[in-house]
Amino acid sequence: MKPLHLAAATLIGLGCSALSMSAAADEYCVPFENGGSICGVTSEKDSYSLFKGIEYATQKRWDPSTIVSNYDPKTPASEFGKSCIQMGYDSSKDPDQSEDCLFLNIWTPKTENVSKQGLPVMVFIHGGAFIAGKSNDMYPPEKNEFLLYDGATFAAEQDVILVTFNYRLGALGFMQLSFSDQGEVPVGGNYGLQDQMTALQWVQDNIKKFGGDPDKVTLFGESAGAMSAGLHLWGTSKTQDLFNAVIMESNPIGYRYRNNEDGAKQAKMFLGCLAAIKKKIKINMDCNLIWAEQSADLSDYTLDDISKAQTLYAKYNFSHLDLSGIVGLPGALPFTPIIDGKFLTQQPADQLRTGSTKPLIFGFNQNEGIYFAQKAEPLTKIIFYQNLVKNLFNCASVKDKDCTETILGTAEYSPKTVFTQEQRRGLANDKVTALSNLINDFAFSCANMDVKPKSDQTNIWAYFFNQPDQVQILPGSGSNACGPQNQWDNSCHAAELPFVFNSLPPATSDANQKLAMTMNTAWATFAKNFDTTGPGQDWKKWQAPSASSQELPLLNILNDNDSPLSENIFETRNCKNWLGQWRPRTLDYNAAMQVFRENIK
């Protein structure tokens, strides 16, 4: 997802495959109440135990999930559970996906008859734009050779328990289809987020049985997982007692979520899509509201119907634009949590400037925008980039009143700029380069640096990851701009993940292995010492830069050769403006969606 490496990093770590469960692993059963037990496997050789596919909750469609408390004797936990329904699901091609998908996995230091007790616990939320991803994601794409979120090093080397889990996605996870009384709906369409709460509650109830300390839980996530962690931190009081510290990797932290009114409008559009699919109406990317039946029996739809309606709904909003090409822009995500006033009550973008109530690490990668812009590149000829920016942001044109500096008048974001090959960094043309710069600076760099600690806060740290991509994590998009060891030294979205989990391939270089162990140790050290030294004595604590400050922002730099920060990112990425006059023009989610429909055709 460096100055600030750790002395503990002298432990040169092994790659994930070197810590994989050996063939000589033994079954180990953790006792539960009423004679039940959960049976994973313990590797004598690799010094950790692994419990896969534990069902932590059950759910009915478009209802809150219910925690699972009891288990049968010797309940097997040796295989990952099925993943939740992803965008593009097809029952004939995706047997590993299911509505019954609420499973979690636990890595612990080697479990013995007398288990270690009081261990720190790290709970990870996967990313995927709220439409994709699972707790057992593999890489590289298509080949699926290595487990990305591998907890082996956390458990075997760091004495930390790692928990990963699935949560509902897309329309099944984030669409409110109860219209009778919006205010009485207990989670307001936030079924996927409520699943996350249920997983955290399961950890509170049960992690002691695995040797963990329920009072020392660090919640962390990447991309949409980081957005989720931010919502639990700043958006709701429902989960505050379920975790103690937070790490957010590559969170487009300024994103504004739908409210109840927005959610109701979007749900009616989705019902129109469902009806069109059910009635086999031949339409061209249109979910006409006249087809929406609010009294329809939603249990009558198959998962294939829902999947097709999801795709139709996304196309209606974005006219075939690849969704991941505009992540971070206002209104860009079709399925997100809802600020419903019940479960979620606050926009994180409004709260982050008041500091954090819990110890926090946040950070971002050097070239976050490249992957998203690259995904959009095949469609750039039909994107009215200039109009899009004008309609989404204040100060996008010299005609805007009182804006002495404008977005489109700034070379980095202007489609008229002729960028050099070096400035393009592998992107196909100038317009895509401008879009990449805009997403990188507005959504990731500057939005994160808007976190402002209170005067008495000393428990916030920030990092900047600028190690070039070493492996292919996300699906490719034409060029190798975000590929392994790309010639432009880009550090794209998700590039930090195999370093955080020390899950790089075993053949990776010694320098990369060392960096992976440095980062894995930093994350684990934070989980142990979040209320004191945090990720390490040599980590500088975060202080929000001011518009007049000439000092480098206090980012802890992570790369394999300890290269210091060579630029004042706050200044070179125009953060004074992005956090000032250049804020989004509209705070209404559906108004932003309408801008996309009008300017991307």
Coordinates of C-alpha atoms in Angstrom, one line a residue:
M1 CA 0.0 0.0 0.0
K2 CA 13.1 4.3 4.4
P3 CA 13.7 6.7 7.0
L4 CA 11.7 4.8 9.4
H5 CA 12.8 1.3 9.2
L6 CA 13.0 -0.6 12.4
A7 CA 16.0 -1.9 14.2
A8 CA 14.0 -5.1 14.5
A9 CA 14.2 -5.4 10.7
T10 CA 17.6 -6.9 11.1
L11 CA 15.6 -10.1 11.3
I12 CA 15.7 -10.9 7.6
G13 CA 12.3 -12.6 7.0
L14 CA 11.4 -15.5 4.9
G15 CA 9.0 -15.3 2.0
C16 CA 5.4 -16.5 2.5
S17 CA 6.0 -19.8 0.8
A18 CA 8.9 -20.6 3.1
L19 CA 6.4 -20.2 6.0
S20 CA 3.6 -22.1 4.4
M21 CA 2.0 -24.9 6.3
S22 CA 4.1 -28.0 6.0
A23 CA 2.9 -31.4 5.0
A24 CA 3.6 -32.6 8.6
A25 CA 1.0 -30.3 10.1
D26 CA -1.1 -31.7 12.9
E27 CA -4.8 -31.1 13.7
Y28 CA -5.4 -28.9 16.7
C29 CA -8.9 -28.3 18.1
V30 CA -9.8 -25.2 20.1
P31 CA -12.6 -26.0 22.6
F32 CA -15.8 -23.9 22.6
E33 CA -18.8 -23.9 24.8
N34 CA -21.3 -26.8 25.0
G35 CA -18.8 -29.4 23.9
G36 CA -18.1 -27.8 20.5
S37 CA -14.6 -27.2 19.0
I38 CA -12.9 -25.7 16.0
C39 CA -10.1 -27.7 14.5
G40 CA -7.3 -26.2 12.5
V41 CA -3.8 -27.3 11.8
T42 CA -0.5 -26.7 13.6
S43 CA 2.8 -26.8 11.8
E44 CA 5.6 -28.0 14.1
K45 CA 8.2 -26.9 11.5
D46 CA 6.9 -23.3 10.9
S47 CA 5.7 -22.5 14.4
Y48 CA 2.2 -21.3 13.7
S49 CA -1.4 -22.6 13.7
L50 CA -3.9 -21.8 11.1
F51 CA -7.7 -22.0 11.3
K52 CA -9.4 -21.4 7.9
G53 CA -13.0 -20.9 6.9
I54 CA -14.6 -20.4 10.4
E55 CA -18.3 -19.3 9.9
Y56 CA -18.5 -16.3 12.1
A57 CA -22.1 -15.2 11.1
T58 CA -25.2 -16.2 9.1
Q59 CA -27.4 -13.9 7.1
K60 CA -30.5 -13.5 5.2
R61 CA -30.6 -11.5 2.0
W62 CA -30.7 -7.7 2.7
D63 CA -30.9 -8.3 6.5
P64 CA -28.2 -7.8 9.2
S65 CA -26.0 -10.8 9.8
T66 CA -26.3 -12.8 13.1
I67 CA -23.2 -13.9 14.9
V68 CA -22.5 -17.7 15.2
S69 CA -21.8 -18.6 18.8
N70 CA -22.0 -22.4 18.9
Y71 CA -20.1 -25.0 16.9
D72 CA -20.3 -28.8 16.6
P73 CA -17.6 -31.0 18.1
K74 CA -14.5 -31.0 15.8
T75 CA -15.8 -28.4 13.4
P76 CA -13.2 -28.5 10.6
A77 CA -11.3 -25.3 9.8
S78 CA -8.8 -26.5 7.2
E79 CA -10.2 -24.9 4.0
F80 CA -11.0 -21.3 3.1
G81 CA -14.7 -20.6 3.0
K82 CA -16.5 -19.4 -0.2
S83 CA -16.1 -15.8 -1.1
C84 CA -19.0 -13.3 -1.2
I85 CA -20.7 -12.5 -4.5
Q86 CA -18.4 -10.3 -6.7
M87 CA -19.3 -7.9 -9.5
G88 CA -19.8 -10.0 -12.7
Y89 CA -20.9 -13.2 -10.8
D90 CA -22.1 -16.1 -13.0
S91 CA -23.3 -19.2 -11.2
S92 CA -22.1 -21.4 -14.0
K93 CA -18.5 -20.1 -13.8
D94 CA -18.0 -19.0 -10.2
P95 CA -18.8 -22.0 -7.9
D96 CA -16.4 -20.6 -5.2
Q97 CA -18.8 -17.6 -4.6
S98 CA -21.9 -17.8 -2.4
E99 CA -24.4 -15.7 -0.4
D100 CA -23.3 -17.9 2.5
C101 CA -19.8 -16.4 2.7
L102 CA -19.3 -15.0 6.1
F103 CA -16.1 -16.8 7.1
L104 CA -12.9 -15.8 8.9
N105 CA -9.4 -17.1 9.2
I106 CA -7.0 -17.0 12.1
W107 CA -3.2 -17.4 12.2
T108 CA -1.8 -17.8 15.7
P109 CA 1.7 -18.6 17.1
K110 CA 2.0 -22.3 17.4
T111 CA -1.0 -23.5 19.5
E112 CA 0.0 -26.0 22.2
N113 CA -1.7 -27.7 25.1
V114 CA -0.8 -24.7 27.2
S115 CA -1.4 -21.8 24.8
K116 CA 0.2 -18.4 24.9
Q117 CA -2.2 -15.9 26.3
G118 CA -2.8 -12.1 25.9
L119 CA -1.4 -11.8 22.4
P120 CA -2.0 -8.7 20.3
V121 CA -4.7 -9.2 17.6
M122 CA -4.7 -7.7 14.1
V123 CA -8.0 -7.8 12.1
F124 CA -7.6 -7.1 8.4
I125 CA -10.3 -5.8 6.1
H126 CA -9.7 -6.5 2.4
G127 CA -10.1 -3.9 -0.4
G128 CA -11.9 -4.1 -3.7
A129 CA -14.0 -1.0 -4.2
F130 CA -16.8 -2.6 -2.2
I131 CA -17.6 -4.9 -5.2
A132 CA -14.8 -7.4 -5.1
G133 CA -12.1 -9.1 -3.0
K134 CA -11.9 -11.8 -0.4
S135 CA -9.9 -12.8 2.6
N136 CA -8.0 -15.4 0.7
D137 CA -7.1 -13.3 -2.3
M138 CA -4.2 -14.8 -4.4
Y139 CA -1.7 -13.2 -6.8
P140 CA -0.6 -12.8 -9.6
P141 CA -4.0 -12.5 -11.4
E142 CA -5.0 -15.6 -13.3
K143 CA -2.1 -17.7 -12.0
N144 CA -3.1 -17.4 -8.3
E145 CA 0.3 -18.7 -7.0
F146 CA 0.6 -16.9 -3.7
L147 CA -1.7 -16.0 -0.8
L148 CA -1.6 -12.2 -0.5
Y149 CA -3.0 -11.8 3.0
D150 CA -0.8 -14.5 4.6
G151 CA -0.6 -14.3 8.4
A152 CA 2.3 -16.7 8.7
T153 CA 5.0 -14.1 9.5
F154 CA 2.8 -12.2 11.9
A155 CA 2.1 -15.4 13.9
A156 CA 5.5 -17.2 13.6
E157 CA 7.9 -14.3 13.7
Q158 CA 6.0 -11.5 15.5
D159 CA 3.9 -13.3 18.1
V160 CA 0.7 -11.6 16.8
I161 CA -2.6 -13.2 15.9
L162 CA -4.0 -12.2 12.5
V163 CA -7.6 -12.4 11.6
T164 CA -9.0 -12.0 8.0
F165 CA -12.6 -12.3 6.9
N166 CA -15.2 -11.9 4.1
Y167 CA -18.0 -9.4 4.1
R168 CA -21.0 -8.8 1.8
L169 CA -20.2 -6.7 -1.3
G170 CA -22.1 -4.8 -4.0
A171 CA -25.8 -4.6 -3.9
L172 CA -26.1 -7.4 -1.4
G173 CA -23.8 -5.6 0.9
F174 CA -24.6 -1.9 0.4
M175 CA -28.0 -1.3 -1.1
Q176 CA -31.0 -0.4 1.1
L177 CA -34.1 -1.9 -0.4
S178 CA -36.5 -1.3 2.5
F179 CA -38.6 1.8 1.7
S180 CA -41.4 1.6 4.3
D181 CA -39.5 3.6 6.9
Q182 CA -35.9 4.5 6.2
G183 CA -35.3 5.6 9.7
E184 CA -36.2 2.3 11.3
V185 CA -33.9 0.2 9.2
P186 CA -31.2 -1.0 11.7
V187 CA -28.2 -0.7 9.5
G188 CA -29.4 1.5 6.6
G189 CA -28.1 -0.6 3.8
N190 CA -24.7 -1.0 5.5
Y191 CA -25.0 -4.8 5.5
G192 CA -21.3 -5.3 4.5
L193 CA -20.2 -2.9 7.2
Q194 CA -22.4 -4.5 9.7
D195 CA -20.8 -7.9 8.8
Q196 CA -17.5 -6.3 9.7
M197 CA -18.9 -5.3 13.0
T198 CA -20.1 -8.9 13.6
A199 CA -16.7 -10.2 12.8
L200 CA -15.2 -7.8 15.3
Q201 CA -17.7 -8.9 17.9
W202 CA -16.9 -12.5 17.2
V203 CA -13.2 -11.7 17.8
Q204 CA -14.1 -10.0 21.1
D205 CA -16.2 -13.0 22.2
N206 CA -13.8 -15.8 21.1
I207 CA -10.2 -14.7 20.5
K208 CA -9.1 -15.5 24.1
K209 CA -9.7 -19.2 23.2
F210 CA -6.9 -18.8 20.5
G211 CA -4.6 -16.9 22.9
G212 CA -5.5 -13.4 22.0
D213 CA -6.2 -10.3 24.0
P214 CA -9.6 -8.8 23.1
D215 CA -8.4 -5.5 24.7
K216 CA -5.6 -5.2 22.2
V217 CA -7.2 -5.4 18.8
T218 CA -5.8 -3.4 15.8
L219 CA -8.1 -2.9 12.9
F220 CA -6.4 -2.4 9.6
G221 CA -7.3 -2.4 5.9
E222 CA -6.3 -1.4 2.4
S223 CA -8.2 0.7 -0.1
A224 CA -12.0 0.0 0.5
G225 CA -10.8 -1.9 3.6
A226 CA -9.1 1.3 4.8
M227 CA -12.2 3.2 3.9
S228 CA -14.1 0.7 6.1
A229 CA -11.6 1.1 8.9
G230 CA -12.0 4.9 8.7
L231 CA -15.8 4.6 8.9
H232 CA -15.5 2.4 12.1
L233 CA -13.1 5.0 13.5
W234 CA -14.9 8.2 12.5
G235 CA -18.4 7.3 11.3
T236 CA -20.1 5.3 13.9
S237 CA -20.3 4.7 17.7
K238 CA -21.6 1.2 17.2
T239 CA -18.1 -0.4 16.9
Q240 CA -15.9 1.8 19.1
D241 CA -15.6 -0.8 21.9
L242 CA -14.5 -3.5 19.4
F243 CA -11.0 -2.3 18.5
N244 CA -8.2 -0.2 20.0
A245 CA -6.1 1.1 17.2
V246 CA -6.3 1.6 13.4
I247 CA -4.0 1.3 10.3
M248 CA -5.3 2.7 7.0
E249 CA -3.4 1.9 3.8
S250 CA -4.2 3.9 0.7
N251 CA -7.5 5.3 1.9
P252 CA -9.1 7.9 -0.5
I253 CA -10.0 9.4 2.9
G254 CA -11.9 12.5 1.7
Y255 CA -14.5 10.4 -0.1
R256 CA -18.1 11.5 0.8
Y257 CA -20.6 8.7 1.3
R258 CA -24.3 8.6 0.4
N259 CA -26.9 9.7 2.8
N260 CA -30.4 8.2 3.3
E261 CA -32.0 10.2 0.6
D262 CA -29.2 9.3 -1.8
G263 CA -29.5 5.7 -0.8
A264 CA -33.2 5.6 -1.5
K265 CA -32.8 7.1 -5.0
Q266 CA -30.0 4.7 -5.8
A267 CA -32.1 1.8 -4.6
K268 CA -35.0 2.7 -6.8
M269 CA -32.7 2.8 -9.8
F270 CA -31.4 -0.6 -8.8
L271 CA -35.0 -2.0 -8.5
G272 CA -35.6 -0.7 -12.0
C273 CA -32.5 -2.7 -13.1
L274 CA -33.8 -5.8 -11.3
A275 CA -37.2 -5.5 -12.9
A276 CA -35.6 -5.0 -16.4
I277 CA -33.6 -8.2 -15.9
K278 CA -36.6 -10.2 -14.5
K279 CA -38.9 -9.1 -17.3
K280 CA -36.1 -9.5 -19.9
I281 CA -36.7 -6.0 -21.2
K282 CA -34.2 -5.1 -23.9
I283 CA -32.8 -1.8 -22.9
N284 CA -29.6 0.2 -23.5
M285 CA -28.0 0.9 -20.1
D286 CA -31.2 2.3 -18.6
C287 CA -32.8 1.3 -15.3
N288 CA -36.1 3.1 -15.8
L289 CA -37.8 3.9 -12.5
I290 CA -41.2 3.1 -13.9
W291 CA -40.2 -0.6 -13.8
A292 CA -39.2 -0.5 -10.1
E293 CA -41.6 -2.4 -7.9
Q294 CA -41.1 -1.4 -4.3
S295 CA -43.4 -4.2 -3.1
A296 CA -41.6 -6.9 -5.1
D297 CA -40.6 -10.1 -3.4
L298 CA -36.9 -9.6 -3.3
S299 CA -36.3 -13.3 -2.4
D300 CA -37.7 -14.2 -5.8
Y301 CA -34.6 -13.1 -7.6
T302 CA -31.7 -15.4 -8.3
L303 CA -28.1 -14.5 -7.6
D304 CA -27.6 -14.4 -11.4
D305 CA -30.5 -11.9 -11.6
I306 CA -29.0 -9.7 -9.0
S307 CA -25.5 -9.9 -10.6
K308 CA -26.9 -8.9 -14.0
A309 CA -28.8 -6.0 -12.3
Q310 CA -25.6 -4.9 -10.6
T311 CA -23.8 -4.8 -13.9
L312 CA -26.7 -2.9 -15.6
Y313 CA -26.9 -0.5 -12.7
A314 CA -23.1 0.2 -12.9
K315 CA -23.3 0.7 -16.7
Y316 CA -26.3 3.1 -16.2
N317 CA -24.3 5.2 -13.9
F318 CA -21.0 5.1 -15.8
S319 CA -21.8 4.2 -19.4
H320 CA -19.3 1.3 -19.6
L321 CA -16.4 3.2 -18.0
D322 CA -14.4 0.8 -16.0
L323 CA -15.4 1.5 -12.4
S324 CA -11.8 1.3 -11.1
G325 CA -10.7 4.0 -13.5
I326 CA -12.2 6.8 -11.4
V327 CA -11.9 5.6 -7.8
G328 CA -11.5 8.5 -5.4
L329 CA -13.4 11.1 -7.4
P330 CA -16.7 12.4 -5.9
G331 CA -19.6 10.0 -6.4
A332 CA -17.4 7.5 -8.3
L333 CA -18.3 4.3 -6.5
P334 CA -21.7 2.7 -7.2
F335 CA -21.9 0.6 -4.1
T336 CA -20.7 2.1 -0.8
P337 CA -21.8 2.5 2.8
I338 CA -24.5 4.9 3.6
I339 CA -24.5 7.7 6.3
D340 CA -27.9 6.5 7.4
G341 CA -28.1 8.4 10.7
K342 CA -28.5 5.1 12.6
F343 CA -25.5 2.8 12.0
L344 CA -23.3 5.5 10.4
T345 CA -23.8 9.0 11.6
Q346 CA -20.7 11.0 10.5
Q347 CA -18.8 11.6 7.3
P348 CA -15.2 10.7 8.0
A349 CA -14.1 13.6 5.7
D350 CA -15.8 15.9 8.3
Q351 CA -14.2 14.2 11.3
L352 CA -10.6 13.6 10.4
R353 CA -9.7 17.2 10.9
T354 CA -10.5 16.8 14.6
G355 CA -7.8 14.1 15.1
S356 CA -8.3 10.5 16.0
T357 CA -9.9 9.0 19.2
K358 CA -7.6 6.0 18.8
P359 CA -3.9 5.4 17.9
L360 CA -3.6 5.6 14.1
I361 CA -1.2 4.9 11.3
F362 CA -2.2 6.1 7.8
G363 CA -0.3 6.2 4.6
F364 CA -0.3 6.1 0.8
N365 CA 1.9 5.0 -2.1
Q366 CA 3.9 7.3 -4.4
N367 CA 1.8 6.7 -7.6
E368 CA -1.7 5.8 -6.4
G369 CA -3.4 7.4 -9.4
I370 CA -1.6 5.6 -12.2
Y371 CA -3.5 2.3 -11.9
F372 CA -6.9 3.9 -11.9
A373 CA -6.2 6.2 -14.8
Q374 CA -4.7 3.4 -16.7
K375 CA -7.9 1.4 -16.3
A376 CA -9.8 4.3 -17.8
E377 CA -7.4 4.8 -20.7
P378 CA -9.2 2.8 -23.4
L379 CA -12.2 5.2 -22.9
T380 CA -10.4 8.5 -22.7
K381 CA -11.6 9.5 -26.1
I382 CA -15.2 9.6 -24.8
I383 CA -14.4 11.2 -21.4
F384 CA -15.1 14.9 -21.4
Y385 CA -12.3 15.3 -18.9
Q386 CA -12.4 19.1 -18.8
N387 CA -16.1 19.3 -18.3
L388 CA -16.0 16.5 -15.7
V389 CA -13.4 18.4 -13.6
K390 CA -15.3 21.7 -14.0
N391 CA -18.5 20.1 -12.7
L392 CA -17.0 18.1 -9.9
F393 CA -14.7 20.7 -8.3
N394 CA -14.6 24.3 -7.3
C395 CA -11.9 26.5 -8.9
A396 CA -11.8 24.3 -12.0
S397 CA -12.0 27.2 -14.4
V398 CA -10.6 30.7 -14.6
K399 CA -14.2 31.9 -14.8
D400 CA -14.8 30.7 -11.2
K401 CA -15.0 33.7 -8.9
D402 CA -12.3 34.5 -6.4
C403 CA -10.1 31.6 -7.6
T404 CA -6.7 33.0 -8.4
E405 CA -5.3 29.5 -8.9
T406 CA -7.4 27.0 -10.8
I407 CA -7.3 23.2 -11.3
L408 CA -7.4 23.2 -15.0
G409 CA -5.0 26.1 -15.1
T410 CA -2.4 24.0 -13.3
A411 CA -0.1 22.1 -15.6
E412 CA -0.3 18.8 -13.7
Y413 CA -4.1 18.5 -14.2
S414 CA -4.6 20.2 -17.5
P415 CA -5.5 18.0 -20.5
K416 CA -3.7 20.5 -22.7
T417 CA -0.3 19.9 -21.1
V418 CA 2.2 18.1 -23.2
F419 CA 3.8 15.7 -20.7
T420 CA 7.3 14.2 -21.2
Q421 CA 7.7 10.4 -21.3
E422 CA 9.2 10.6 -17.9
Q423 CA 6.2 12.6 -16.6
R424 CA 3.7 10.1 -18.1
R425 CA 5.4 7.3 -16.2
G426 CA 4.1 4.6 -18.6
L427 CA 0.7 6.1 -19.3
A428 CA -0.6 6.3 -22.8
N429 CA -1.4 10.0 -23.3
D430 CA -1.6 13.4 -21.8
K431 CA -5.2 13.3 -20.8
V432 CA -4.7 10.0 -18.8
T433 CA -1.6 11.5 -17.2
A434 CA -3.6 14.5 -16.0
L435 CA -6.4 12.2 -14.6
S436 CA -3.7 10.2 -12.8
N437 CA -2.2 13.2 -11.3
L438 CA -5.6 14.5 -10.2
I439 CA -6.6 11.2 -8.5
N440 CA -3.2 10.8 -6.9
D441 CA -3.1 14.2 -5.4
F442 CA -6.8 15.0 -4.6
A443 CA -7.9 11.5 -3.4
F444 CA -4.8 10.0 -1.8
S445 CA -1.9 12.3 -1.0
C446 CA -3.6 15.5 0.1
A447 CA -6.8 14.0 1.5
N448 CA -4.7 11.9 3.9
M449 CA -2.5 14.8 4.9
D450 CA -5.7 16.6 6.0
V451 CA -5.7 14.5 9.2
K452 CA -5.0 17.0 12.0
P453 CA -4.0 15.7 15.4
K454 CA -5.3 17.5 18.5
S455 CA -2.7 19.5 20.3
D456 CA -2.4 16.8 23.0
Q457 CA -2.3 13.9 20.6
T458 CA 1.0 12.0 20.2
N459 CA -0.3 8.7 18.8
I460 CA -0.7 9.3 15.1
W461 CA 1.9 8.2 12.5
A462 CA 2.0 8.5 8.7
Y463 CA 4.0 6.7 6.0
F464 CA 4.9 7.2 2.4
F465 CA 5.6 4.0 0.4
N466 CA 7.7 4.5 -2.7
Q467 CA 9.2 1.1 -3.4
P468 CA 8.6 0.1 -7.1
D469 CA 6.0 -2.6 -7.7
Q470 CA 7.6 -6.0 -7.3
V471 CA 4.7 -8.3 -8.2
Q472 CA 1.4 -8.1 -10.1
I473 CA -1.3 -7.7 -7.5
L474 CA -4.2 -6.1 -9.5
P475 CA -5.3 -7.1 -13.0
G476 CA -3.1 -5.7 -15.7
S477 CA -4.2 -2.7 -17.8
G478 CA -2.2 -2.6 -21.0
S479 CA 1.3 -1.4 -20.2
N480 CA 3.5 -2.4 -17.4
A481 CA 3.1 1.0 -15.6
C482 CA 2.0 -0.9 -12.5
G483 CA 3.7 -4.1 -13.2
P484 CA 6.6 -5.9 -11.6
Q485 CA 9.8 -3.8 -11.5
N486 CA 8.4 -1.3 -14.0
Q487 CA 10.9 0.8 -15.7
W488 CA 9.5 4.0 -14.3
D489 CA 9.9 2.9 -10.7
N490 CA 6.1 3.4 -10.1
S491 CA 4.8 2.4 -6.7
C492 CA 1.1 1.9 -7.5
H493 CA -2.1 1.2 -5.6
A494 CA -1.7 -2.0 -3.5
A495 CA 2.0 -2.3 -4.1
E496 CA 2.7 -2.3 -0.3
L497 CA 0.5 -5.3 0.5
P498 CA 3.0 -8.2 -0.1
F499 CA 5.5 -6.2 2.0
V500 CA 3.1 -5.7 4.9
F501 CA 2.2 -9.4 5.0
N502 CA 5.7 -10.5 4.0
S503 CA 4.0 -12.6 1.3
L504 CA 6.5 -11.9 -1.6
P505 CA 7.5 -14.9 -3.7
P506 CA 10.4 -16.8 -2.2
A507 CA 12.7 -15.9 -5.1
T508 CA 12.4 -12.2 -4.3
S509 CA 15.7 -10.2 -3.7
D510 CA 17.3 -9.9 -0.3
A511 CA 16.6 -6.2 -0.3
N512 CA 12.9 -6.7 -0.8
Q513 CA 12.8 -9.5 1.8
K514 CA 14.5 -7.1 4.3
L515 CA 12.0 -4.3 3.5
A516 CA 9.1 -6.8 3.8
M517 CA 10.3 -7.8 7.3
T518 CA 10.8 -4.2 8.2
M519 CA 7.2 -3.3 7.4
N520 CA 5.7 -6.5 8.8
T521 CA 7.6 -5.7 12.0
A522 CA 6.5 -2.1 12.1
W523 CA 2.8 -3.1 11.7
A524 CA 3.1 -5.8 14.4
T525 CA 5.0 -3.5 16.7
F526 CA 2.2 -1.0 16.4
A527 CA -0.2 -3.7 17.3
K528 CA 1.8 -4.3 20.5
N529 CA 2.7 -0.8 21.4
F530 CA 0.1 1.5 19.8
D531 CA -0.5 3.4 23.0
T532 CA 3.3 4.1 23.7
T533 CA 6.0 3.9 21.0
G534 CA 3.7 2.9 18.2
P535 CA 5.4 1.3 15.2
G536 CA 8.9 2.1 16.5
Q537 CA 11.1 4.5 18.4
D538 CA 12.5 5.9 15.2
W539 CA 9.1 6.6 13.6
K540 CA 8.3 10.3 13.5
K541 CA 4.9 11.3 14.8
W542 CA 2.5 13.0 12.4
Q543 CA 1.9 16.7 12.5
A544 CA -0.4 18.2 9.9
P545 CA 1.5 20.6 7.6
S546 CA 0.2 24.1 7.3
A547 CA -0.3 26.1 4.1
S548 CA 2.7 28.3 5.0
S549 CA 5.0 25.6 6.2
Q550 CA 8.2 25.0 4.1
E551 CA 9.2 21.9 6.1
L552 CA 8.8 18.4 4.6
P553 CA 5.7 16.6 5.9
L554 CA 6.5 14.2 8.7
L555 CA 6.0 11.0 6.6
N556 CA 7.9 7.9 7.4
I557 CA 9.4 6.8 4.1
L558 CA 9.4 3.1 3.2
N559 CA 11.7 1.8 0.5
D560 CA 14.5 -0.8 0.2
N561 CA 17.5 1.6 0.2
D562 CA 16.5 4.1 3.0
S563 CA 16.2 6.9 0.5
P564 CA 14.8 10.0 2.2
L565 CA 11.9 12.1 0.9
S566 CA 13.2 14.2 -2.0
E567 CA 10.3 16.6 -2.3
N568 CA 7.9 18.6 -0.2
I569 CA 4.8 16.5 -1.2
F570 CA 2.4 18.9 0.4
E571 CA 3.7 21.7 -1.8
T572 CA 4.4 19.8 -5.1
R573 CA 1.0 18.1 -5.0
N574 CA -0.8 21.3 -4.5
C575 CA -2.3 20.3 -1.2
K576 CA -2.8 23.8 0.0
N577 CA -5.3 24.2 -2.8
W578 CA -6.8 20.7 -2.6
L579 CA -7.5 21.2 1.1
G580 CA -8.6 24.8 0.5
Q581 CA -10.5 26.3 -2.5
W582 CA -10.3 23.2 -4.7
R583 CA -12.7 21.1 -2.7
P584 CA -15.6 19.2 -4.4
R585 CA -18.3 21.4 -5.9
T586 CA -21.2 19.3 -4.7
L587 CA -21.5 17.2 -1.6
D588 CA -24.6 15.5 -2.9
Y589 CA -23.8 11.9 -4.0
N590 CA -26.5 11.7 -6.7
A591 CA -25.6 15.1 -8.1
A592 CA -22.0 13.9 -8.5
M593 CA -23.4 10.7 -10.2
Q594 CA -25.3 12.9 -12.6
V595 CA -22.2 14.7 -13.5
F596 CA -20.6 11.4 -14.5
R597 CA -23.7 10.4 -16.6
E598 CA -23.6 13.7 -18.4
N599 CA -19.9 13.9 -19.1
I600 CA -19.0 10.2 -19.8
K601 CA -21.0 9.0 -22.8

